[in-house]
Amino acid sequence: MSDLTSRRIPPGPILDALRTHRYLPDWALDVPRLALEHALVLADGDPHRLVLDDDGTIRVENAPQP
C-alpha cells in the first residue's frame, strides 16, 4: 500500500473505491488505469469483487472474495 499512498490518485472510480472500502488489490498498480476503472464500475465500486486472471484480464465476481 506504500506505493499507493505515495501517488496522487485522480478523482474517479479508483479514488471512490479506496475512500469507501479503504482497500485496493495488490495488483491494482500493475494494470492499466482505464481497465481498473471500468472493472470497478462493473463491480459497483467494490474492489473486493475483482480478480486478476493469469492472462491479465480483470474478472468481476458476483460475491466478494473471502
mmCIF file of C-alpha atoms in Angstrom:
data_model
loop_
_atom_site.group_PDB
_atom_site.id
_atom_site.type_symbol
_atom_site.label_atom_id
_atom_site.label_comp_id
_atom_site.label_asym_id
_atom_site.label_seq_id
_atom_site.Cartn_x
_atom_site.Cartn_y
_atom_site.Cartn_z
ATOM 1 C CA MET A 1 0.000 0.000 0.000
ATOM 2 C CA SER A 2 3.016 2.316 0.324
ATOM 3 C CA ASP A 3 3.215 2.729 -3.467
ATOM 4 C CA LEU A 4 -0.422 3.744 -3.468
ATOM 5 C CA THR A 5 -0.067 6.310 -0.698
ATOM 6 C CA SER A 6 2.880 7.971 -2.416
ATOM 7 C CA ARG A 7 0.912 8.524 -5.644
ATOM 8 C CA ARG A 8 -1.796 11.021 -6.370
ATOM 9 C CA ILE A 9 -4.938 9.220 -7.480
ATOM 10 C CA PRO A 10 -7.146 11.323 -9.756
ATOM 11 C CA PRO A 11 -10.845 11.636 -8.929
ATOM 12 C CA GLY A 12 -12.947 8.773 -10.264
ATOM 13 C CA PRO A 13 -13.887 5.169 -9.544
ATOM 14 C CA ILE A 14 -10.472 4.200 -8.159
ATOM 15 C CA LEU A 15 -10.382 7.001 -5.609
ATOM 16 C CA ASP A 16 -14.028 6.400 -4.694
ATOM 17 C CA ALA A 17 -13.341 2.697 -4.073
ATOM 18 C CA LEU A 18 -10.283 3.499 -1.990
ATOM 19 C CA ARG A 19 -12.215 6.001 0.127
ATOM 20 C CA THR A 20 -15.245 3.752 0.591
ATOM 21 C CA HIS A 21 -13.574 0.374 1.145
ATOM 22 C CA ARG A 22 -10.081 1.513 2.182
ATOM 23 C CA TYR A 23 -8.752 -1.313 0.035
ATOM 24 C CA LEU A 24 -7.418 -1.936 -3.450
ATOM 25 C CA PRO A 25 -5.931 -5.233 -4.634
ATOM 26 C CA ASP A 26 -2.128 -5.529 -4.573
ATOM 27 C CA TRP A 27 -2.086 -5.743 -8.355
ATOM 28 C CA ALA A 28 -4.079 -2.504 -8.827
ATOM 29 C CA LEU A 29 -0.966 -0.552 -9.827
ATOM 30 C CA ASP A 30 0.134 -3.228 -12.320
ATOM 31 C CA VAL A 31 -2.867 -2.961 -14.636
ATOM 32 C CA PRO A 32 -3.881 -0.079 -16.912
ATOM 33 C CA ARG A 33 -5.819 2.577 -15.003
ATOM 34 C CA LEU A 34 -8.663 2.628 -17.528
ATOM 35 C CA ALA A 35 -9.149 -1.151 -17.228
ATOM 36 C CA LEU A 36 -9.265 -0.908 -13.430
ATOM 37 C CA GLU A 37 -11.744 1.986 -13.575
ATOM 38 C CA HIS A 38 -14.108 0.079 -15.863
ATOM 39 C CA ALA A 39 -13.836 -3.079 -13.744
ATOM 40 C CA LEU A 40 -14.720 -1.075 -10.628
ATOM 41 C CA VAL A 41 -17.758 0.375 -12.390
ATOM 42 C CA LEU A 42 -18.895 -3.164 -13.283
ATOM 43 C CA ALA A 43 -18.270 -4.271 -9.682
ATOM 44 C CA ASP A 44 -20.410 -1.421 -8.326
ATOM 45 C CA GLY A 45 -17.297 0.145 -6.807
ATOM 46 C CA ASP A 46 -16.396 -2.880 -4.670
ATOM 47 C CA PRO A 47 -12.708 -3.769 -5.175
ATOM 48 C CA HIS A 48 -13.158 -6.997 -3.193
ATOM 49 C CA ARG A 49 -15.094 -8.396 -6.176
ATOM 50 C CA LEU A 50 -12.152 -8.003 -8.584
ATOM 51 C CA VAL A 51 -9.858 -10.888 -9.503
ATOM 52 C CA LEU A 52 -6.819 -10.675 -11.775
ATOM 53 C CA ASP A 53 -6.597 -13.750 -14.008
ATOM 54 C CA ASP A 54 -3.310 -15.281 -15.172
ATOM 55 C CA ASP A 55 -3.785 -13.884 -18.673
ATOM 56 C CA GLY A 56 -4.033 -10.330 -17.312
ATOM 57 C CA THR A 57 -7.785 -9.874 -17.539
ATOM 58 C CA ILE A 58 -9.757 -8.472 -14.641
ATOM 59 C CA ARG A 59 -12.707 -10.629 -13.668
ATOM 60 C CA VAL A 60 -15.655 -9.347 -11.620
ATOM 61 C CA GLU A 61 -17.037 -11.916 -9.167
ATOM 62 C CA ASN A 62 -20.680 -11.963 -8.104
ATOM 63 C CA ALA A 63 -19.687 -12.009 -4.440
ATOM 64 C CA PRO A 64 -16.601 -10.546 -2.745
ATOM 65 C CA GLN A 65 -13.560 -12.785 -2.355
ATOM 66 C CA PRO A 66 -13.087 -14.044 1.242
#
